[in-house]
Amino acid sequence: MIDETLILEPNKSATRNYLEGVFKEYGFNSPKYMEISSLEAIKQGGIHGLGVSLVSNFSIKLESKPDY
């Protein structure tokens, strides 16, 4: 088992509902989680080691573009 905090959006989000469905399908249950409503705050939480999260590729596109 990996001991990581899962950073999630609040209960009402479509992303969280989808992820929880997939987690349930595969029998995954994270014992530690934190709810953050701001996508930017979720990304910053991951960057600064507060935990891990799953976000869409689109939401990180600007951060991952090469700086030309």
mmCIF file of N, CA and C in Angstrom:
data_model
loop_
_atom_site.group_PDB
_atom_site.id
_atom_site.type_symbol
_atom_site.label_atom_id
_atom_site.label_comp_id
_atom_site.label_asym_id
_atom_site.label_seq_id
_atom_site.Cartn_x
_atom_site.Cartn_y
_atom_site.Cartn_z
ATOM 1 N N MET A 1 0.839 -1.187 0.000
ATOM 2 C CA MET A 1 0.000 0.000 0.000
ATOM 3 C C MET A 1 0.881 1.247 0.000
ATOM 4 N N ILE A 2 0.496 2.203 -0.764
ATOM 5 C CA ILE A 2 1.214 3.472 -0.826
ATOM 6 C C ILE A 2 0.594 4.418 0.191
ATOM 7 N N ASP A 3 1.431 5.049 0.987
ATOM 8 C CA ASP A 3 0.954 5.948 2.038
ATOM 9 C C ASP A 3 0.997 7.388 1.546
ATOM 10 N N GLU A 4 0.017 7.769 0.754
ATOM 11 C CA GLU A 4 -0.078 9.123 0.222
ATOM 12 C C GLU A 4 -1.439 9.708 0.562
ATOM 13 N N THR A 5 -1.482 11.009 0.703
ATOM 14 C CA THR A 5 -2.744 11.710 0.865
ATOM 15 C C THR A 5 -3.290 12.004 -0.525
ATOM 16 N N LEU A 6 -4.544 11.695 -0.743
ATOM 17 C CA LEU A 6 -5.186 11.950 -2.018
ATOM 18 C C LEU A 6 -5.872 13.308 -1.945
ATOM 19 N N ILE A 7 -5.533 14.209 -2.847
ATOM 20 C CA ILE A 7 -6.136 15.543 -2.886
ATOM 21 C C ILE A 7 -7.291 15.492 -3.877
ATOM 22 N N LEU A 8 -8.494 15.766 -3.383
ATOM 23 C CA LEU A 8 -9.708 15.661 -4.194
ATOM 24 C C LEU A 8 -10.501 16.958 -4.184
ATOM 25 N N GLU A 9 -11.312 17.122 -5.222
ATOM 26 C CA GLU A 9 -12.278 18.206 -5.230
ATOM 27 C C GLU A 9 -13.423 17.816 -4.285
ATOM 28 N N PRO A 10 -14.235 18.782 -3.848
ATOM 29 C CA PRO A 10 -15.359 18.459 -2.959
ATOM 30 C C PRO A 10 -16.329 17.452 -3.589
ATOM 31 N N ASN A 11 -17.147 16.844 -2.754
ATOM 32 C CA ASN A 11 -18.061 15.767 -3.155
ATOM 33 C C ASN A 11 -18.896 16.027 -4.401
ATOM 34 N N LYS A 12 -19.302 17.216 -4.654
ATOM 35 C CA LYS A 12 -20.240 17.494 -5.735
ATOM 36 C C LYS A 12 -19.617 17.547 -7.133
ATOM 37 N N SER A 13 -18.303 17.455 -7.242
ATOM 38 C CA SER A 13 -17.679 17.612 -8.557
ATOM 39 C C SER A 13 -17.839 16.361 -9.418
ATOM 40 N N ALA A 14 -17.978 16.563 -10.711
ATOM 41 C CA ALA A 14 -18.097 15.452 -11.662
ATOM 42 C C ALA A 14 -16.817 14.626 -11.692
ATOM 43 N N THR A 15 -15.672 15.291 -11.584
ATOM 44 C CA THR A 15 -14.387 14.580 -11.596
ATOM 45 C C THR A 15 -14.286 13.641 -10.402
ATOM 46 N N ARG A 16 -14.638 14.126 -9.246
ATOM 47 C CA ARG A 16 -14.562 13.280 -8.052
ATOM 48 C C ARG A 16 -15.526 12.104 -8.153
ATOM 49 N N ASN A 17 -16.750 12.358 -8.619
ATOM 50 C CA ASN A 17 -17.714 11.269 -8.770
ATOM 51 C C ASN A 17 -17.175 10.200 -9.710
ATOM 52 N N TYR A 18 -16.565 10.613 -10.802
ATOM 53 C CA TYR A 18 -15.979 9.664 -11.758
ATOM 54 C C TYR A 18 -14.852 8.867 -11.100
ATOM 55 N N LEU A 19 -13.921 9.569 -10.443
ATOM 56 C CA LEU A 19 -12.785 8.902 -9.813
ATOM 57 C C LEU A 19 -13.242 7.913 -8.742
ATOM 58 N N GLU A 20 -14.192 8.307 -7.927
ATOM 59 C CA GLU A 20 -14.668 7.402 -6.887
ATOM 60 C C GLU A 20 -15.308 6.152 -7.489
ATOM 61 N N GLY A 21 -15.991 6.305 -8.619
ATOM 62 C CA GLY A 21 -16.562 5.146 -9.306
ATOM 63 C C GLY A 21 -15.481 4.196 -9.796
ATOM 64 N N VAL A 22 -14.434 4.748 -10.388
ATOM 65 C CA VAL A 22 -13.320 3.921 -10.875
ATOM 66 C C VAL A 22 -12.595 3.275 -9.694
ATOM 67 N N PHE A 23 -12.343 4.038 -8.628
ATOM 68 C CA PHE A 23 -11.677 3.484 -7.454
ATOM 69 C C PHE A 23 -12.490 2.323 -6.876
ATOM 70 N N LYS A 24 -13.797 2.505 -6.778
ATOM 71 C CA LYS A 24 -14.662 1.452 -6.233
ATOM 72 C C LYS A 24 -14.611 0.203 -7.105
ATOM 73 N N GLU A 25 -14.617 0.406 -8.424
ATOM 74 C CA GLU A 25 -14.559 -0.709 -9.366
ATOM 75 C C GLU A 25 -13.316 -1.565 -9.149
ATOM 76 N N TYR A 26 -12.192 -0.931 -8.806
ATOM 77 C CA TYR A 26 -10.933 -1.644 -8.617
ATOM 78 C C TYR A 26 -10.604 -1.921 -7.146
ATOM 79 N N GLY A 27 -11.538 -1.608 -6.251
ATOM 80 C CA GLY A 27 -11.331 -1.905 -4.841
ATOM 81 C C GLY A 27 -10.336 -1.005 -4.135
ATOM 82 N N PHE A 28 -10.116 0.196 -4.669
ATOM 83 C CA PHE A 28 -9.178 1.128 -4.062
ATOM 84 C C PHE A 28 -9.918 2.050 -3.102
ATOM 85 N N ASN A 29 -9.373 2.208 -1.892
ATOM 86 C CA ASN A 29 -9.941 3.126 -0.926
ATOM 87 C C ASN A 29 -8.793 3.854 -0.245
ATOM 88 N N SER A 30 -8.672 5.136 -0.488
ATOM 89 C CA SER A 30 -7.595 5.919 0.108
ATOM 90 C C SER A 30 -7.952 6.259 1.548
ATOM 91 N N PRO A 31 -7.135 5.836 2.495
ATOM 92 C CA PRO A 31 -7.444 6.130 3.899
ATOM 93 C C PRO A 31 -7.250 7.607 4.259
ATOM 94 N N LYS A 32 -6.391 8.311 3.515
ATOM 95 C CA LYS A 32 -6.147 9.725 3.807
ATOM 96 C C LYS A 32 -6.517 10.554 2.581
ATOM 97 N N TYR A 33 -7.321 11.580 2.785
ATOM 98 C CA TYR A 33 -7.618 12.487 1.691
ATOM 99 C C TYR A 33 -7.867 13.882 2.233
ATOM 100 N N MET A 34 -7.736 14.833 1.340
ATOM 101 C CA MET A 34 -7.986 16.224 1.674
ATOM 102 C C MET A 34 -8.834 16.803 0.549
ATOM 103 N N GLU A 35 -9.800 17.615 0.895
ATOM 104 C CA GLU A 35 -10.662 18.254 -0.097
ATOM 105 C C GLU A 35 -10.235 19.698 -0.306
ATOM 106 N N ILE A 36 -10.038 20.056 -1.573
ATOM 107 C CA ILE A 36 -9.692 21.433 -1.940
ATOM 108 C C ILE A 36 -10.545 21.796 -3.143
ATOM 109 N N SER A 37 -11.244 22.916 -3.088
ATOM 110 C CA SER A 37 -12.189 23.256 -4.155
ATOM 111 C C SER A 37 -11.552 23.968 -5.346
ATOM 112 N N SER A 38 -10.366 24.512 -5.197
ATOM 113 C CA SER A 38 -9.714 25.244 -6.270
ATOM 114 C C SER A 38 -8.740 24.337 -7.032
ATOM 115 N N LEU A 39 -8.897 24.260 -8.343
ATOM 116 C CA LEU A 39 -8.006 23.446 -9.161
ATOM 117 C C LEU A 39 -6.557 23.913 -9.013
ATOM 118 N N GLU A 40 -6.330 25.207 -8.986
ATOM 119 C CA GLU A 40 -4.969 25.722 -8.831
ATOM 120 C C GLU A 40 -4.384 25.304 -7.484
ATOM 121 N N ALA A 41 -5.189 25.345 -6.437
ATOM 122 C CA ALA A 41 -4.715 24.927 -5.112
ATOM 123 C C ALA A 41 -4.413 23.424 -5.088
ATOM 124 N N ILE A 42 -5.195 22.626 -5.804
ATOM 125 C CA ILE A 42 -4.926 21.188 -5.895
ATOM 126 C C ILE A 42 -3.579 20.965 -6.576
ATOM 127 N N LYS A 43 -3.341 21.675 -7.675
ATOM 128 C CA LYS A 43 -2.060 21.531 -8.383
ATOM 129 C C LYS A 43 -0.901 21.968 -7.494
ATOM 130 N N GLN A 44 -1.059 23.073 -6.789
ATOM 131 C CA GLN A 44 0.001 23.559 -5.907
ATOM 132 C C GLN A 44 0.238 22.588 -4.736
ATOM 133 N N GLY A 45 -0.823 21.973 -4.243
ATOM 134 C CA GLY A 45 -0.680 20.979 -3.188
ATOM 135 C C GLY A 45 0.176 19.810 -3.642
ATOM 136 N N GLY A 46 -0.033 19.362 -4.866
ATOM 137 C CA GLY A 46 0.785 18.284 -5.416
ATOM 138 C C GLY A 46 2.230 18.717 -5.623
ATOM 139 N N ILE A 47 2.409 19.903 -6.155
ATOM 140 C CA ILE A 47 3.760 20.432 -6.399
ATOM 141 C C ILE A 47 4.548 20.532 -5.094
ATOM 142 N N HIS A 48 3.872 20.932 -4.024
ATOM 143 C CA HIS A 48 4.557 21.165 -2.748
ATOM 144 C C HIS A 48 4.506 19.965 -1.803
ATOM 145 N N GLY A 49 4.129 18.815 -2.322
ATOM 146 C CA GLY A 49 4.232 17.586 -1.547
ATOM 147 C C GLY A 49 3.151 17.321 -0.515
ATOM 148 N N LEU A 50 2.007 18.008 -0.624
ATOM 149 C CA LEU A 50 0.927 17.754 0.332
ATOM 150 C C LEU A 50 0.218 16.433 0.056
ATOM 151 N N GLY A 51 0.315 15.946 -1.167
ATOM 152 C CA GLY A 51 -0.343 14.701 -1.546
ATOM 153 C C GLY A 51 -0.303 14.535 -3.049
ATOM 154 N N VAL A 52 -1.130 13.621 -3.533
ATOM 155 C CA VAL A 52 -1.215 13.358 -4.963
ATOM 156 C C VAL A 52 -2.655 13.562 -5.421
ATOM 157 N N SER A 53 -2.826 13.837 -6.700
ATOM 158 C CA SER A 53 -4.159 14.031 -7.252
ATOM 159 C C SER A 53 -4.162 13.624 -8.719
ATOM 160 N N LEU A 54 -5.338 13.432 -9.245
ATOM 161 C CA LEU A 54 -5.520 13.193 -10.670
ATOM 162 C C LEU A 54 -6.278 14.383 -11.224
ATOM 163 N N VAL A 55 -5.677 15.050 -12.194
ATOM 164 C CA VAL A 55 -6.325 16.189 -12.851
ATOM 165 C C VAL A 55 -6.245 15.960 -14.351
ATOM 166 N N SER A 56 -7.078 16.657 -15.078
ATOM 167 C CA SER A 56 -7.100 16.473 -16.525
ATOM 168 C C SER A 56 -5.832 17.035 -17.174
ATOM 169 N N ASN A 57 -5.479 16.451 -18.291
ATOM 170 C CA ASN A 57 -4.335 16.919 -19.071
ATOM 171 C C ASN A 57 -4.528 18.381 -19.458
ATOM 172 N N PHE A 58 -5.740 18.749 -19.813
ATOM 173 C CA PHE A 58 -6.044 20.124 -20.200
ATOM 174 C C PHE A 58 -5.713 21.111 -19.079
ATOM 175 N N SER A 59 -5.952 20.709 -17.826
ATOM 176 C CA SER A 59 -5.744 21.629 -16.709
ATOM 177 C C SER A 59 -4.274 21.925 -16.434
ATOM 178 N N ILE A 60 -3.368 21.120 -16.978
ATOM 179 C CA ILE A 60 -1.936 21.375 -16.758
ATOM 180 C C ILE A 60 -1.190 21.713 -18.043
ATOM 181 N N LYS A 61 -1.926 21.894 -19.124
ATOM 182 C CA LYS A 61 -1.297 22.150 -20.426
ATOM 183 C C LYS A 61 -0.336 23.341 -20.402
ATOM 184 N N LEU A 62 -0.736 24.444 -19.817
ATOM 185 C CA LEU A 62 0.137 25.625 -19.805
ATOM 186 C C LEU A 62 1.406 25.384 -19.010
ATOM 187 N N GLU A 63 1.294 24.648 -17.907
ATOM 188 C CA GLU A 63 2.477 24.367 -17.085
ATOM 189 C C GLU A 63 3.454 23.440 -17.774
ATOM 190 N N SER A 64 2.964 22.605 -18.668
ATOM 191 C CA SER A 64 3.830 21.606 -19.305
ATOM 192 C C SER A 64 4.372 22.027 -20.672
ATOM 193 N N LYS A 65 3.971 23.207 -21.165
ATOM 194 C CA LYS A 65 4.490 23.672 -22.458
ATOM 195 C C LYS A 65 5.940 24.141 -22.315
ATOM 196 N N PRO A 66 6.762 23.840 -23.309
ATOM 197 C CA PRO A 66 8.138 24.346 -23.290
ATOM 198 C C PRO A 66 8.143 25.877 -23.318
ATOM 199 N N ASP A 67 9.077 26.487 -22.654
ATOM 200 C CA ASP A 67 9.179 27.945 -22.618
ATOM 201 C C ASP A 67 10.095 28.402 -23.743
ATOM 202 N N TYR A 68 9.509 28.848 -24.847
ATOM 203 C CA TYR A 68 10.296 29.295 -26.014
ATOM 204 C C TYR A 68 10.407 30.790 -26.033
#
